Amino acid sequence: MDAVSTGLDNGAKEPEEGNRAMTDLKAQLGDVQIGGGGDMLIDDYDVVDEKPDFAIITPEESSEEPEPDPLADDYEAIRKRFLPELPDLEIYSEGEHTWHIEDWRNLPKKARGPVFEVAGHPWRVLLFPFGNNADFASFYLEQGYEDGVEKPPEGWYACAQFTLVLWNKQDPSIYTLHTANHRFNTEENDWGFTRFAELRKLFAPSWEDKGRPMVENDAVNVTTYVRIYKDPTGVLWHNFLNYNSKKETGMVGLKNQGATCYLNSLLQSLYFTNAFRKAVYQIPTDKDSDRKTSNSAWALQRLFYSLQSNEDAVSTQELTASFGWETRHIFEQQDVQELSRILMERMEERMKGTAAENTLAKMFVGKMKTYISCINVDYESSRIEDFWDIQLNVSGNKNLDESFKDYIQVETMDGENKYFAEGYGLQDAKKGVIFESFPQVLHLQLKRFEYDINRDAMMKVNDRYEFPETFDASPYLSNTADKSEPYIYQLHGVLVHSGDFNAGHYYAFLKPTAEGQFYKFDDDRVTRATMKEALEENFGGDYANTNGAAVRNPYTRSLSTKRSMSAYMLVYIRQSRVQSILHDVGEDDTPPHLAKQLKEEKAVAERRRKERDEQHLYLSVGVVTENNFQAYQGFDLTMWDDSAGPEATPKMHRVLRTSTIGDFTKALAETMQLPPEQLRLWVMVNRQNKTVRPDTPIAESDMTIDEAYTKYSARDKTFRIWVEQASQSEDGNAVWPEYQATNNSNPPILLFLKYFDAEAQSLRGVGHVYIKKQARVADLLPMIEKLMGWPSSSSHPNHGLTNGNTVSPPNLVLYEEIKHSMIEPMKPKQTMFQSEIQDGDIICFQKQLTEQEIAAISQAGGYVDAREFYDYLLNKKTVIFSPKIGTDDEKDMFKLDLNKKMSYDQLAAKVAEHLKVDPTHLRFSTVNSTTGKAKLPIKKNVNQTLYQILSPQFGTYANSNQRDDALYYEVLDMSLSEWETKRTMKVTLVTEGVTKEEIFDVMIPKNGTIGDLKIGLQKKAKIDDEIIRKIRIIESSSGKICRELPPEQSVTAMSDFVNLYAEVIPEEERNPEDSDTIINCYHFDKEPNKPHSVPFKFIVKQGELFPETKKRLSARTGIKGKQFDKIKFAVIQRSIYAKPHYLNDDDILSDIATSADDLLGLDHVNRTRPLGGKGDSIFIR
């Protein structure tokens, strides 16, 4: 049977819809390749491109005569015209062959031409002369190994570009042709054209008005041109079916969770920075306490080791979970630079006090100097600060060198913009930034995304931007920098984004070894890459070889002449440090506990996989023993889940279906340390009353488990068995009752006995007994006494049994356990037959209590009747209570066993009893089952039960994701009824400048004022009367001040989510000078649209130089020392989209901030990054 090409469908798709492995070159070919060779192949679409892929120039467009079409027998001319060489690919070999076809009409349904050789490989043409399920002649190029004698070598493949030319033997000017390229291998051994030429046209008297048919006298020629290309990456025209990254490259990729390709690129880059990987391995995680406090480091260690040792792609779910990310973060593409910095910070924190301390700073941190240097006098004001990466402008620069020169360009301050130098007055000066040192590993962030003022949106810069394989960074260093060691850097990684700002894909080109080649890391796939693929194809700019035609972006579906794929981050390593950065990381560098645990987990996973694969050979058998029954408290024999505890839960056995009942009995006997003869297996069945009870003993020991399951329990997913343990006779042999004799009208019945102990408030299994079918209920008494070890009461006329009304010693009452809500008393004088008792039934008994015992148990809140206790068990609900405002005291979290039928007041009373508080001061909230966070508080309703509170029967999506076993509680300062007349407002008390924040929930009347809020805050924060008079309340939005709220301001219309800050008005604001003005200030991180921290007001003094202003700002904010020195100050105009105007020491704030709408911005890193939407949502806990 001939193989059918698996690429059939790819040929009919547009390039962006096909497999992502289809290269631009393949997509540009006009002809479409279709698989063939199989008898059953059916295609229902036209895929033939009748015209060759070349430009047609009309006489109007050119004065030159058009070049005449070559003749089919001019092989060189045909090859040159219709089989152009593909750019950037190296030809290995090429050749052509002509098959002279005779007697077309008498050819078989499937015919093959003679074998010919190109590049040492045999080839031939496969022809369907009457069509391959189509009214077209079908031609395919086929590798010629498949002859039944010679097989292709293992792993054989060839990347072939080919043209098939069908031409008239008598007139070579009559021909038709098609061209394709394909990766031939043993799975896809033929490729070509199902609809090569329409049959009726081939035999028509005239082919395209040429005056002769194509197939003349049943004869025609087909010439095959084959060109084999070298495959430097091993994936040229690969369809990636069954592609194995580990086998092909020795490396594995990372799985994409949804939109985590940006994370995958960064992680691969850090992983192949071997010194970083080794430093991460040095973080202590060998103790459970270390893993708890350093869980992100532990998860990163596990990820790195998995990349090092796994055979398949590795998941990042464990790592993102350790970051504290939820599903929404997984599907948001985040800023890679920001993520990289935060991850570095977290790892650096974890490395403190370890062998890896300061490793990251030595590896990734450089120094830059911001300076203002006077031209005519010897004076310079400068500040040196660390950097982890450098952001370079792409827009307006052609290459890396231009970006660095742009970064360090010098601004001359002269004329009206002279610099005020202390002691020298106004001076001409030079202002700029220069580098003092570069790190061993240099991360360059290319600013591919910029704000477009015309579109009022962020846009991607797709301009061409070149970067070299190596570059010298010394020209960008200061004259005083230490240059004793060369600052030559070689390219290690190129992180690429394909798409636009709103949609796209990330991948990386990395060079794992100093002298090796680049590899492409595209999520779970790793492939070899050429230098051109890593560099030039990621420069951006216009597409090459498209003659100006637009290309469709696969992610945005838009057409563009510019490449959508371009580098956004470059990783360079200092050449002199390459060996130390990229040194091998082996098992000796890996924490032993890490390798051990992951190997154990792999072994467990492999065992589970094997179990899944062999599941059809095994049967799951649940086994109930006497011990399970005796340890269980509840309805039926036991519970089949683990809710009853380990001792009461039946053990599940994985039993080979072909093993016998006898074999299984022996195995059970061994685990129970009993002789097999003392065990008997009973089949358990589901009854109509929703119980599972023993029904029939299995007598055939040679019956297989599968046969027994089919015969007795085929309707159940699990085969359930009760193991009966026999009593022993004096000689040690097992004694079994005669069971179900065929001629016995009074057979024994298997019964299970439970004892309800009212004093202990327990209901436990006692054991099992056999009793005759015609025996009376009273006959159970001696059996019960024997099992319980009680004295015999055979001398009493009623045998100590009662029907619930008449009491006789030893005062027992018996009930039949029928179903959860039906526990019926039994009559002593009735027979088992009259009471409708059958095998597997459960009889519950209890002592008859005196009035004094009843009173004592009832007063303690207990149950005196077994039926009441059954009802309690039926409606028992264990609820977990946690304080809504978290505390570190584990005692504040507790569990209570409650009744589903209890009311809201009874619920509050039970919880209040445990907490020892007033029940009217309790408020409860339900729990979100997804996030574990509190939902809206529960409204008190006297008719609502606990079951209705935990499991609402009707409602919307709001209560569909609610936990049914947990509640949050709050202990209020007042009764709940009074609470409901008030509202809670959240206000942040700011002290120590703006560095200390304390959040308070203040209760005020719903129609209250800001004055009431201040009074409530005073009580909550215990503020003195004198201080509270100096406090003001400020409302903010998006990190900026909106307004100052007067005391008489009503809160009625305010949202519950309004941001309010309370602060003591600074002394200089309370006593300002006449010329002073006030400016609103806020904090941001690099971009003015990324605010953070507490906004504040600040006094602007006329004519004050900025160094003095900074001193007052430090005092106002409470930020001092190095932390304050890292802040950059800028004036931002609120009214227009303008860049921040950064301030220098010679500036005067009052001269620059002249508008009432101007803001003073403090640009520094946000160290308390909040959760939020895109752009603000990156965090690692």
Coordinates of N, CA and C in Angstrom, one line a residue, residues 680 735-741 743-744 746-749 770 772:
R680 N -14.3 -15.4 54.2 CA -15.3 -15.6 53.2 C -15.7 -14.3 52.5
V735 N -15.6 -22.2 61.4 CA -17.0 -22.7 61.5 C -17.8 -21.7 60.7
W736 N -18.5 -22.2 59.7 CA -19.5 -21.4 58.9 C -20.9 -21.9 59.1
P737 N -21.9 -21.0 59.2 CA -23.3 -21.5 59.3 C -23.7 -22.1 58.0
E738 N -24.6 -23.0 58.1 CA -25.2 -23.6 56.8 C -26.0 -22.5 56.2
Y739 N -25.7 -22.2 55.0 CA -26.2 -21.0 54.4 C -27.1 -21.3 53.2
Q740 N -28.4 -20.9 53.2 CA -29.3 -21.0 52.1 C -29.4 -22.5 51.6
A741 N -29.7 -23.4 52.5 CA -29.9 -24.8 52.1 C -31.2 -24.8 51.2
N743 N -33.5 -27.0 50.7 CA -34.7 -27.5 51.2 C -35.0 -27.0 52.6
N744 N -34.3 -25.9 53.0 CA -34.5 -25.4 54.3 C -35.4 -24.2 54.3
N746 N -36.1 -22.5 56.9 CA -35.8 -21.6 58.0 C -34.3 -21.3 58.0
P747 N -33.8 -20.7 56.9 CA -32.3 -20.5 56.7 C -31.8 -19.4 57.7
P748 N -30.5 -19.4 57.9 CA -30.0 -18.3 58.8 C -29.9 -17.0 58.0
I749 N -30.0 -15.9 58.7 CA -30.0 -14.5 58.1 C -28.7 -13.8 58.7
Y770 N -25.7 -14.4 63.0 CA -26.6 -15.1 62.1 C -27.8 -15.5 63.0
K772 N -31.9 -17.4 62.7 CA -32.9 -18.0 61.8 C -34.0 -17.1 61.4

